[in-house]
Amino acid sequence: MVLKDRSIVLGVTGGIAAYKAAALCSHLVQAGAVVDVILTDAAREFVAPLTFQALTHRPVITDMFALLAETEIGHVTLARRAELIIIAPLTANTLAKLAVGLADNMLTCTVLAATAPLLLAPAMESHMWINPLTQDNLTRLCAQRDVTVIGPKEGRLASGASGVGRMAEPEEILDAAQWVLARRGPLAERRVVVTAGGTREPLDPIRFLGNRSSGQMGYALARAARDRGARVTLITTTGQPPPFGVEWVAVETAEEMGEAVLGRLPETDLLLMAAAVADYRPAAVAEHKIKKSEAERTVTLVRTIDILSQVAERRRADQVIVGFAAETEDLIVHAQDKLRRKKLDLIVANDARQAMGAAENQVVLLSADGRVEQLPLLPKEEVAHRILDRVMDLLPGPPADPAPGKRPLG
Ligand code: CTP
């Protein structure tokens, strides 16, 4: 959605990862972006312009001195039109040129002439990457312009050696592009906290009491809020990496999740409490693995913290708090009760048996003003956007702190 009809220049420089730029190009086009590809001479040694032309249905720019192309899509036109310039892969050589403002080919000319943000996906041998000259070049470029860097990652390199230098995967670069273009969205500067997954309450060093929550709904909400420009923190029990630009806080137990949520509450504009939090935990955690015996075993459980009840006691009126109710009977009655008890602005109610672990969800939205909205069965990504559509009406005025967020390096 974020990339639809956005004008993106994809610069490809000469490294073995250039073949992956074709996959990135395809993703961008499928997401609805209008993509102009510039290949450097070195890139053409690795991939053919025809590949990109077939993917974008647009001419691919290679030659700075092709007069016909210059009149139609010269570097000035491209520079003016581009909303984002992605360079993937970015070689040490092109990085060095950009850092000193060289303009010796269509790509470097376009970057120098443009004011659009840059998204860079470096890829090179480890020693080239860690060379202080390369690092200085990157620092210098980042100081001058709106630059987001993704990668390079650790892994197998073209030389056969392992180390830092692999280009980020096309899907990760796509995700980062969405973040860059979403920053000025309707939730810009709003601080959103999302919880995801099921908590795990340990019994011994290797066993826990848990539940079937996969965390998908929470991740979908984090991504949807990010795609509207929010500064998102994802407090999660799953090990899955967060969407690009989202702060990630790994927790395991209800206690840890409570601490993470309550600690951030004063700076939170919107809390989306999608996690399935355990209501009980074993009273004692065995130091060593519990050994079996023939006798029956009873585990004593004690109550955990009810995070939303604690939030209800401390929250301000200008904060929006959204809870979730996963029920197996009397959905609306239980959800309305939780909405009141936990002083929520909105509760998202669903049938736990249908929703947990599934890619789709059918929910009812109940708000404090008595409004009840039944949504059809939808992919969780779409449910997340519908929830945010409702939240947009509930959020008061402009955000409390208009200071721009620090840009993460992926
Ligand atoms: N929740 C919470 N802390 C808990 C349990 C739940 O903050 N210890 C939150 C959940 O994240 C969810 C909402 O409260 O947003 C409702 O959770 P649910 O488990 O459905 O309700 P409970 O309050 O636990 O009530 P019950 O177990 O009686 O259904």
Short mmCIF file of C-alpha atoms and ligand atoms in Angstrom, two decimals:
data_model
loop_
_atom_site.label_atom_id
_atom_site.label_comp_id
_atom_site.label_asym_id
_atom_site.label_seq_id
_atom_site.Cartn_x
_atom_site.Cartn_y
_atom_site.Cartn_z
CA MET A 1 0.00 0.00 0.00
CA VAL A 2 2.78 2.42 0.96
CA LEU A 3 4.64 1.88 -2.32
CA LYS A 4 1.63 2.23 -4.62
CA ASP A 5 2.35 4.76 -7.40
CA ARG A 6 5.53 5.94 -5.67
CA SER A 7 8.41 6.91 -7.94
CA ILE A 8 11.49 4.90 -7.09
CA VAL A 9 14.91 4.86 -8.72
CA LEU A 10 16.66 1.53 -8.30
CA GLY A 11 20.40 1.85 -8.84
CA VAL A 12 22.33 -1.38 -9.34
CA THR A 13 26.11 -1.39 -9.08
CA GLY A 14 28.62 -4.10 -9.97
CA GLY A 15 28.66 -6.90 -7.45
CA ILE A 16 27.61 -10.50 -7.52
CA ALA A 17 24.50 -9.59 -5.49
CA ALA A 18 23.28 -7.66 -8.56
CA TYR A 19 21.26 -10.73 -9.53
CA LYS A 20 19.21 -10.28 -6.36
CA ALA A 21 18.36 -6.74 -7.46
CA ALA A 22 16.08 -8.32 -10.06
CA ALA A 23 14.02 -9.92 -7.28
CA LEU A 24 13.90 -6.60 -5.44
CA CYS A 25 12.80 -4.86 -8.64
CA SER A 26 10.05 -7.41 -9.10
CA HIS A 27 8.83 -6.94 -5.49
CA LEU A 28 8.76 -3.16 -5.91
CA VAL A 29 6.78 -3.37 -9.15
CA GLN A 30 4.35 -5.86 -7.61
CA ALA A 31 3.85 -3.47 -4.69
CA GLY A 32 2.69 -0.85 -7.22
CA ALA A 33 5.81 1.35 -7.37
CA VAL A 34 6.92 3.05 -10.57
CA VAL A 35 10.51 1.87 -10.86
CA ASP A 36 13.26 3.35 -13.02
CA VAL A 37 16.36 1.20 -13.02
CA ILE A 38 19.86 2.53 -13.53
CA LEU A 39 22.64 0.01 -14.13
CA THR A 40 26.27 0.98 -13.90
CA ASP A 41 28.70 -0.46 -16.46
CA ALA A 42 30.01 -2.86 -13.83
CA ALA A 43 26.45 -3.99 -12.99
CA ARG A 44 25.92 -4.87 -16.65
CA GLU A 45 28.74 -7.38 -16.36
CA PHE A 46 26.57 -9.27 -13.87
CA VAL A 47 22.98 -8.69 -15.07
CA ALA A 48 21.39 -7.67 -18.35
CA PRO A 49 19.32 -4.49 -18.77
CA LEU A 50 16.67 -6.59 -20.49
CA THR A 51 15.92 -8.38 -17.21
CA PHE A 52 14.96 -5.11 -15.56
CA GLN A 53 13.18 -3.75 -18.61
CA ALA A 54 11.00 -6.87 -18.68
CA LEU A 55 10.22 -6.47 -14.98
CA THR A 56 9.46 -2.74 -15.03
CA HIS A 57 8.11 -2.33 -18.58
CA ARG A 58 10.21 0.81 -18.69
CA PRO A 59 13.49 1.66 -20.39
CA VAL A 60 16.52 0.81 -18.29
CA ILE A 61 19.10 3.56 -18.02
CA THR A 62 22.67 2.59 -18.61
CA ASP A 63 24.38 5.14 -20.80
CA MET A 64 24.82 8.72 -19.66
CA PHE A 65 25.51 9.92 -23.20
CA ALA A 66 22.60 8.31 -25.02
CA LEU A 67 21.00 11.48 -26.43
CA LEU A 68 17.55 10.05 -27.00
CA ALA A 69 17.33 8.73 -23.48
CA GLU A 70 18.71 11.97 -22.08
CA THR A 71 15.88 13.99 -23.60
CA GLU A 72 13.27 11.59 -22.19
CA ILE A 73 14.57 10.35 -18.88
CA GLY A 74 17.84 12.07 -18.19
CA HIS A 75 19.35 12.27 -14.74
CA VAL A 76 17.69 15.61 -14.01
CA THR A 77 14.22 14.27 -14.76
CA LEU A 78 14.87 11.15 -12.75
CA ALA A 79 16.35 13.10 -9.86
CA ARG A 80 13.37 15.42 -9.75
CA ARG A 81 10.80 12.63 -10.00
CA ALA A 82 12.34 10.18 -7.54
CA GLU A 83 10.69 9.92 -4.13
CA LEU A 84 13.25 7.35 -3.06
CA ILE A 85 16.56 6.16 -4.48
CA ILE A 86 17.54 2.61 -3.60
CA ILE A 87 21.03 1.38 -4.42
CA ALA A 88 21.24 -2.39 -4.18
CA PRO A 89 23.83 -3.69 -4.25
CA LEU A 90 26.03 -0.74 -3.36
CA THR A 91 29.73 -1.36 -3.99
CA ALA A 92 32.56 0.24 -2.02
CA ASN A 93 33.49 2.09 -5.20
CA THR A 94 30.09 3.75 -5.75
CA LEU A 95 29.83 4.54 -2.03
CA ALA A 96 33.19 6.32 -2.23
CA LYS A 97 32.01 8.31 -5.26
CA LEU A 98 28.78 9.33 -3.56
CA ALA A 99 30.62 10.38 -0.42
CA VAL A 100 32.73 12.89 -2.34
CA GLY A 101 30.04 13.99 -4.79
CA LEU A 102 31.48 12.44 -7.92
CA ALA A 103 29.13 12.36 -10.88
CA ASP A 104 30.72 10.17 -13.53
CA ASN A 105 27.79 7.96 -14.54
CA MET A 106 23.99 8.11 -14.65
CA LEU A 107 23.60 6.74 -11.15
CA THR A 108 26.05 9.06 -9.41
CA CYS A 109 24.73 12.02 -11.45
CA THR A 110 21.17 11.23 -10.46
CA VAL A 111 22.02 10.86 -6.78
CA LEU A 112 23.95 14.13 -6.77
CA ALA A 113 21.09 15.95 -8.48
CA ALA A 114 18.34 14.47 -6.29
CA THR A 115 17.05 15.42 -2.85
CA ALA A 116 15.12 12.19 -2.32
CA PRO A 117 16.06 9.93 0.58
CA LEU A 118 18.62 7.23 -0.13
CA LEU A 119 18.25 3.60 0.86
CA LEU A 120 21.57 1.81 0.58
CA ALA A 121 22.16 -1.94 0.61
CA PRO A 122 25.94 -2.34 0.63
CA ALA A 123 27.50 -5.62 -0.50
CA MET A 124 31.21 -6.27 -0.63
CA GLU A 125 34.02 -8.37 0.79
CA SER A 126 34.33 -8.06 4.58
CA HIS A 127 37.71 -6.38 4.41
CA MET A 128 36.42 -3.73 2.05
CA TRP A 129 33.42 -3.12 4.32
CA ILE A 130 35.37 -2.81 7.55
CA ASN A 131 38.09 -0.72 5.93
CA PRO A 132 38.08 2.64 7.74
CA LEU A 133 37.96 4.41 4.37
CA THR A 134 34.66 2.71 3.51
CA GLN A 135 33.27 3.39 6.97
CA ASP A 136 34.36 7.03 6.78
CA ASN A 137 32.71 7.35 3.38
CA LEU A 138 29.45 6.03 4.79
CA THR A 139 29.59 8.31 7.83
CA ARG A 140 30.29 11.28 5.59
CA LEU A 141 27.41 10.50 3.26
CA CYS A 142 24.99 9.89 6.15
CA ALA A 143 25.94 13.24 7.66
CA GLN A 144 25.02 15.05 4.45
CA ARG A 145 21.77 13.44 3.41
CA ASP A 146 18.74 11.47 4.46
CA VAL A 147 20.32 8.03 4.25
CA THR A 148 19.06 4.68 5.50
CA VAL A 149 21.46 1.76 5.42
CA ILE A 150 20.31 -1.84 5.45
CA GLY A 151 22.96 -4.50 5.98
CA PRO A 152 25.39 -5.76 4.97
CA LYS A 153 24.64 -9.04 6.69
CA GLU A 154 26.88 -11.80 7.91
CA GLY A 155 27.09 -14.92 5.75
CA ARG A 156 28.75 -16.59 2.80
CA LEU A 157 30.48 -14.14 0.47
CA ALA A 158 31.33 -14.38 -3.24
CA SER A 159 34.91 -15.34 -2.39
CA GLY A 160 33.64 -18.42 -0.57
CA ALA A 161 34.65 -16.98 2.78
CA SER A 162 32.16 -16.11 5.51
CA GLY A 163 31.86 -12.70 7.07
CA VAL A 164 30.01 -9.39 7.02
CA GLY A 165 29.35 -8.19 3.50
CA ARG A 166 26.32 -10.00 2.11
CA MET A 167 23.62 -7.79 0.70
CA ALA A 168 20.39 -7.76 2.73
CA GLU A 169 17.69 -9.95 1.21
CA PRO A 170 15.35 -8.33 -1.35
CA GLU A 171 12.37 -8.74 1.02
CA GLU A 172 14.25 -6.90 3.77
CA ILE A 173 15.16 -4.06 1.41
CA LEU A 174 11.53 -3.85 0.29
CA ASP A 175 10.46 -3.62 3.93
CA ALA A 176 13.01 -0.87 4.57
CA ALA A 177 11.77 1.03 1.49
CA GLN A 178 8.26 0.92 2.93
CA TRP A 179 9.51 2.33 6.20
CA VAL A 180 11.36 5.20 4.50
CA LEU A 181 8.35 6.19 2.43
CA ALA A 182 5.89 5.78 5.32
CA ARG A 183 7.65 8.11 7.74
CA ARG A 184 5.42 11.06 7.01
CA GLY A 185 2.20 9.09 7.25
CA PRO A 186 -0.87 10.00 9.35
CA LEU A 187 0.61 8.46 12.51
CA ALA A 188 3.97 10.27 12.11
CA GLU A 189 5.61 10.88 15.48
CA ARG A 190 2.94 8.94 17.36
CA ARG A 191 4.48 6.44 19.74
CA VAL A 192 2.82 3.08 19.45
CA VAL A 193 3.47 0.04 21.63
CA VAL A 194 2.29 -3.35 20.40
CA THR A 195 2.47 -6.64 22.32
CA ALA A 196 2.57 -9.92 20.42
CA GLY A 197 2.63 -13.66 21.05
CA GLY A 198 1.81 -15.85 24.00
CA THR A 199 3.72 -15.53 27.25
CA ARG A 200 5.65 -18.52 28.57
CA GLU A 201 5.65 -19.24 32.27
CA PRO A 202 8.54 -21.56 33.20
CA LEU A 203 8.10 -24.76 35.21
CA ASP A 204 11.74 -25.79 35.07
CA PRO A 205 14.73 -24.90 32.85
CA ILE A 206 13.21 -26.57 29.79
CA ARG A 207 9.41 -26.56 30.29
CA PHE A 208 6.84 -23.81 30.37
CA LEU A 209 3.09 -23.18 30.44
CA GLY A 210 2.13 -21.43 27.23
CA ASN A 211 -0.68 -20.94 24.74
CA ARG A 212 -1.29 -21.22 21.01
CA SER A 213 -0.86 -17.55 20.10
CA SER A 214 1.50 -17.18 17.12
CA GLY A 215 2.03 -13.43 17.39
CA GLN A 216 0.81 -12.83 13.81
CA MET A 217 -1.86 -10.30 14.80
CA GLY A 218 0.64 -8.28 16.85
CA TYR A 219 3.20 -8.29 14.05
CA ALA A 220 0.53 -7.25 11.54
CA LEU A 221 -0.45 -4.36 13.83
CA ALA A 222 3.17 -3.29 14.30
CA ARG A 223 3.70 -3.27 10.54
CA ALA A 224 0.43 -1.44 9.84
CA ALA A 225 1.24 1.26 12.43
CA ARG A 226 4.77 1.55 11.02
CA ASP A 227 3.34 1.90 7.52
CA ARG A 228 1.31 4.88 8.77
CA GLY A 229 4.47 6.55 10.04
CA ALA A 230 4.28 5.67 13.75
CA ARG A 231 7.31 5.07 15.97
CA VAL A 232 6.56 1.52 16.94
CA THR A 233 7.85 -0.68 19.75
CA LEU A 234 7.01 -4.36 19.48
CA ILE A 235 7.12 -6.26 22.76
CA THR A 236 7.07 -9.88 21.74
CA THR A 237 7.53 -13.41 22.99
CA THR A 238 8.22 -14.79 19.50
CA GLY A 239 11.74 -14.86 18.14
CA GLN A 240 10.66 -13.45 14.78
CA PRO A 241 12.54 -10.36 13.62
CA PRO A 242 10.47 -7.16 13.64
CA PRO A 243 9.49 -5.12 10.57
CA PHE A 244 12.22 -2.65 9.57
CA GLY A 245 12.25 0.48 11.71
CA VAL A 246 10.31 -1.12 14.57
CA GLU A 247 11.97 -1.31 17.98
CA TRP A 248 12.04 -4.90 19.19
CA VAL A 249 11.77 -5.91 22.82
CA ALA A 250 12.04 -9.65 23.53
CA VAL A 251 10.21 -10.92 26.60
CA GLU A 252 9.05 -14.29 27.81
CA THR A 253 6.82 -14.10 30.87
CA ALA A 254 3.78 -11.99 31.84
CA GLU A 255 5.99 -10.32 34.42
CA GLU A 256 8.59 -9.28 31.84
CA MET A 257 5.92 -8.13 29.41
CA GLY A 258 4.24 -6.11 32.18
CA GLU A 259 7.51 -4.42 33.05
CA ALA A 260 8.19 -3.57 29.39
CA VAL A 261 4.69 -2.17 28.81
CA LEU A 262 4.36 -0.22 32.05
CA GLY A 263 7.89 1.18 31.74
CA ARG A 264 7.01 2.68 28.37
CA LEU A 265 3.48 3.75 29.22
CA PRO A 266 4.18 7.43 30.00
CA GLU A 267 5.60 7.93 26.47
CA THR A 268 2.98 5.84 24.72
CA ASP A 269 0.23 7.42 22.62
CA LEU A 270 -1.35 4.14 21.60
CA LEU A 271 -1.11 0.69 23.22
CA LEU A 272 -2.26 -2.31 21.21
CA MET A 273 -2.31 -5.22 23.62
CA ALA A 274 -2.55 -8.14 21.19
CA ALA A 275 -0.50 -10.60 23.27
CA ALA A 276 -2.10 -13.61 24.91
CA VAL A 277 -0.89 -13.10 28.46
CA ALA A 278 -0.96 -16.00 30.93
CA ASP A 279 -3.23 -15.41 33.92
CA TYR A 280 -1.35 -17.94 36.05
CA ARG A 281 2.21 -19.11 36.47
CA PRO A 282 3.73 -22.00 38.41
CA ALA A 283 4.28 -20.91 42.01
CA ALA A 284 7.81 -22.30 41.91
CA VAL A 285 10.30 -22.83 39.10
CA ALA A 286 12.44 -25.92 39.59
CA GLU A 287 16.15 -25.26 39.36
CA HIS A 288 16.77 -28.52 37.48
CA LYS A 289 14.71 -30.55 35.04
CA ILE A 290 11.77 -32.15 36.85
CA LYS A 291 12.19 -35.93 36.73
CA LYS A 292 9.23 -38.21 36.18
CA SER A 293 7.92 -40.65 38.77
CA GLU A 294 4.92 -42.96 38.93
CA ALA A 295 3.10 -40.67 41.35
CA GLU A 296 0.62 -38.00 40.22
CA ARG A 297 2.00 -34.51 40.25
CA THR A 298 0.21 -31.32 41.13
CA VAL A 299 1.46 -27.92 40.05
CA THR A 300 0.40 -24.97 42.15
CA LEU A 301 -0.37 -21.90 40.08
CA VAL A 302 -0.42 -18.32 41.24
CA ARG A 303 -1.84 -15.24 39.49
CA THR A 304 0.32 -13.21 37.17
CA ILE A 305 0.14 -9.47 36.75
CA ASP A 306 -2.92 -8.28 34.81
CA ILE A 307 -1.09 -5.81 32.62
CA LEU A 308 -4.12 -3.96 31.25
CA SER A 309 -5.60 -3.53 34.74
CA GLN A 310 -2.34 -1.91 35.81
CA VAL A 311 -2.42 0.25 32.68
CA ALA A 312 -5.99 1.28 33.54
CA GLU A 313 -4.81 2.65 36.90
CA ARG A 314 -1.97 4.70 35.41
CA ARG A 315 -3.20 5.75 31.99
CA ARG A 316 -3.92 9.31 30.90
CA ALA A 317 -7.06 10.38 29.09
CA ASP A 318 -5.06 11.37 26.00
CA GLN A 319 -3.75 7.82 25.54
CA VAL A 320 -5.60 5.23 23.49
CA ILE A 321 -5.60 1.72 24.94
CA VAL A 322 -6.77 -1.20 22.83
CA GLY A 323 -7.30 -4.66 24.29
CA PHE A 324 -8.09 -8.01 22.73
CA ALA A 325 -10.55 -10.61 23.92
CA ALA A 326 -10.08 -14.15 22.73
CA GLU A 327 -13.14 -16.09 23.83
CA THR A 328 -14.67 -19.47 23.21
CA GLU A 329 -18.23 -18.55 24.34
CA ASP A 330 -20.41 -15.44 24.85
CA LEU A 331 -17.96 -13.34 22.86
CA ILE A 332 -19.70 -9.98 23.05
CA VAL A 333 -20.74 -10.23 26.71
CA HIS A 334 -17.21 -11.13 27.85
CA ALA A 335 -15.62 -8.54 25.58
CA GLN A 336 -17.93 -5.77 26.86
CA ASP A 337 -17.11 -6.75 30.43
CA LYS A 338 -13.34 -6.54 29.72
CA LEU A 339 -13.76 -3.22 27.90
CA ARG A 340 -15.36 -1.73 31.04
CA ARG A 341 -13.19 -3.47 33.64
CA LYS A 342 -9.91 -2.60 31.95
CA LYS A 343 -11.03 0.95 31.03
CA LEU A 344 -10.23 0.36 27.36
CA ASP A 345 -11.05 2.65 24.46
CA LEU A 346 -11.51 -0.26 22.09
CA ILE A 347 -11.58 -4.02 22.39
CA VAL A 348 -11.04 -6.44 19.53
CA ALA A 349 -13.04 -9.59 20.20
CA ASN A 350 -12.66 -12.87 18.40
CA ASP A 351 -13.20 -16.58 18.70
CA ALA A 352 -9.94 -17.93 20.12
CA ARG A 353 -10.38 -21.32 18.46
CA GLN A 354 -10.60 -19.79 15.01
CA ALA A 355 -8.00 -17.03 15.33
CA MET A 356 -4.97 -18.47 17.11
CA GLY A 357 -2.23 -19.43 14.67
CA ALA A 358 -4.44 -18.75 11.59
CA ALA A 359 -3.57 -16.26 8.83
CA GLU A 360 -7.11 -14.87 8.84
CA ASN A 361 -9.30 -13.56 11.58
CA GLN A 362 -12.92 -12.51 12.05
CA VAL A 363 -13.27 -9.88 14.74
CA VAL A 364 -15.80 -7.59 16.36
CA LEU A 365 -14.68 -4.10 17.34
CA LEU A 366 -16.36 -2.73 20.47
CA SER A 367 -15.60 0.79 21.58
CA ALA A 368 -16.15 2.59 24.87
CA ASP A 369 -18.85 4.76 23.28
CA GLY A 370 -20.97 1.63 22.72
CA ARG A 371 -20.25 1.22 19.02
CA VAL A 372 -20.11 -2.39 17.82
CA GLU A 373 -18.65 -3.26 14.41
CA GLN A 374 -18.58 -6.79 13.07
CA LEU A 375 -15.85 -7.29 10.45
CA PRO A 376 -15.87 -10.10 7.89
CA LEU A 377 -13.22 -12.85 7.83
CA LEU A 378 -10.08 -11.03 6.64
CA PRO A 379 -6.32 -11.58 6.43
CA LYS A 380 -4.72 -10.41 9.68
CA GLU A 381 -2.88 -7.61 7.80
CA GLU A 382 -6.24 -6.22 6.71
CA VAL A 383 -7.73 -6.64 10.20
CA ALA A 384 -4.77 -4.64 11.54
CA HIS A 385 -5.54 -1.77 9.16
CA ARG A 386 -9.25 -1.82 10.05
CA ILE A 387 -8.33 -1.59 13.74
CA LEU A 388 -6.02 1.35 13.02
CA ASP A 389 -8.74 3.04 10.96
CA ARG A 390 -10.89 3.02 14.11
CA VAL A 391 -8.01 4.12 16.32
CA MET A 392 -7.34 7.15 14.10
CA ASP A 393 -10.75 8.52 15.15
CA LEU A 394 -9.93 8.02 18.83
CA LEU A 395 -6.47 9.63 18.93
CA PRO A 396 -6.57 13.19 20.23
CA GLY A 397 -5.01 16.19 18.39
CA PRO A 398 -1.37 16.35 17.34
CA PRO A 399 1.24 14.09 19.03
CA ALA A 400 2.75 15.19 22.36
CA ASP A 401 6.37 15.24 21.19
CA PRO A 402 7.02 16.51 17.68
CA ALA A 403 10.78 15.76 17.85
CA PRO A 404 11.79 13.63 14.87
CA GLY A 405 12.77 10.04 15.66
CA LYS A 406 16.28 8.72 15.27
CA ARG A 407 16.66 6.73 12.12
CA PRO A 408 17.72 3.14 12.76
CA LEU A 409 20.43 1.47 10.75
CA GLY A 410 19.22 -1.95 9.68
N1 CTP B 1 -4.21 -9.20 29.49
C1 CTP B 1 -3.30 -8.58 30.28
N2 CTP B 1 -2.76 -9.22 31.36
C2 CTP B 1 -3.14 -10.47 31.67
C3 CTP B 1 -4.10 -11.13 30.87
C4 CTP B 1 -4.62 -10.47 29.78
O1 CTP B 1 -2.97 -7.42 30.02
N3 CTP B 1 -2.60 -11.08 32.72
C5 CTP B 1 -4.76 -8.49 28.33
C6 CTP B 1 -4.62 -9.23 27.01
O2 CTP B 1 -3.43 -8.88 26.34
C7 CTP B 1 -5.85 -8.76 26.26
C8 CTP B 1 -6.87 -8.48 27.34
O3 CTP B 1 -6.15 -8.34 28.55
O4 CTP B 1 -5.61 -7.58 25.54
C9 CTP B 1 -7.88 -9.58 27.53
O5 CTP B 1 -7.21 -10.80 27.72
P1 CTP B 1 -7.98 -12.13 28.03
O6 CTP B 1 -7.00 -13.21 28.31
O7 CTP B 1 -9.01 -12.35 26.97
O8 CTP B 1 -8.76 -11.69 29.34
P2 CTP B 1 -8.51 -11.88 30.85
O9 CTP B 1 -8.48 -10.52 31.47
O10 CTP B 1 -7.33 -12.74 31.10
O11 CTP B 1 -9.86 -12.59 31.31
P3 CTP B 1 -10.31 -14.13 31.25
O12 CTP B 1 -9.08 -14.95 31.47
O13 CTP B 1 -11.26 -14.23 32.34
O14 CTP B 1 -10.93 -14.35 29.92
#
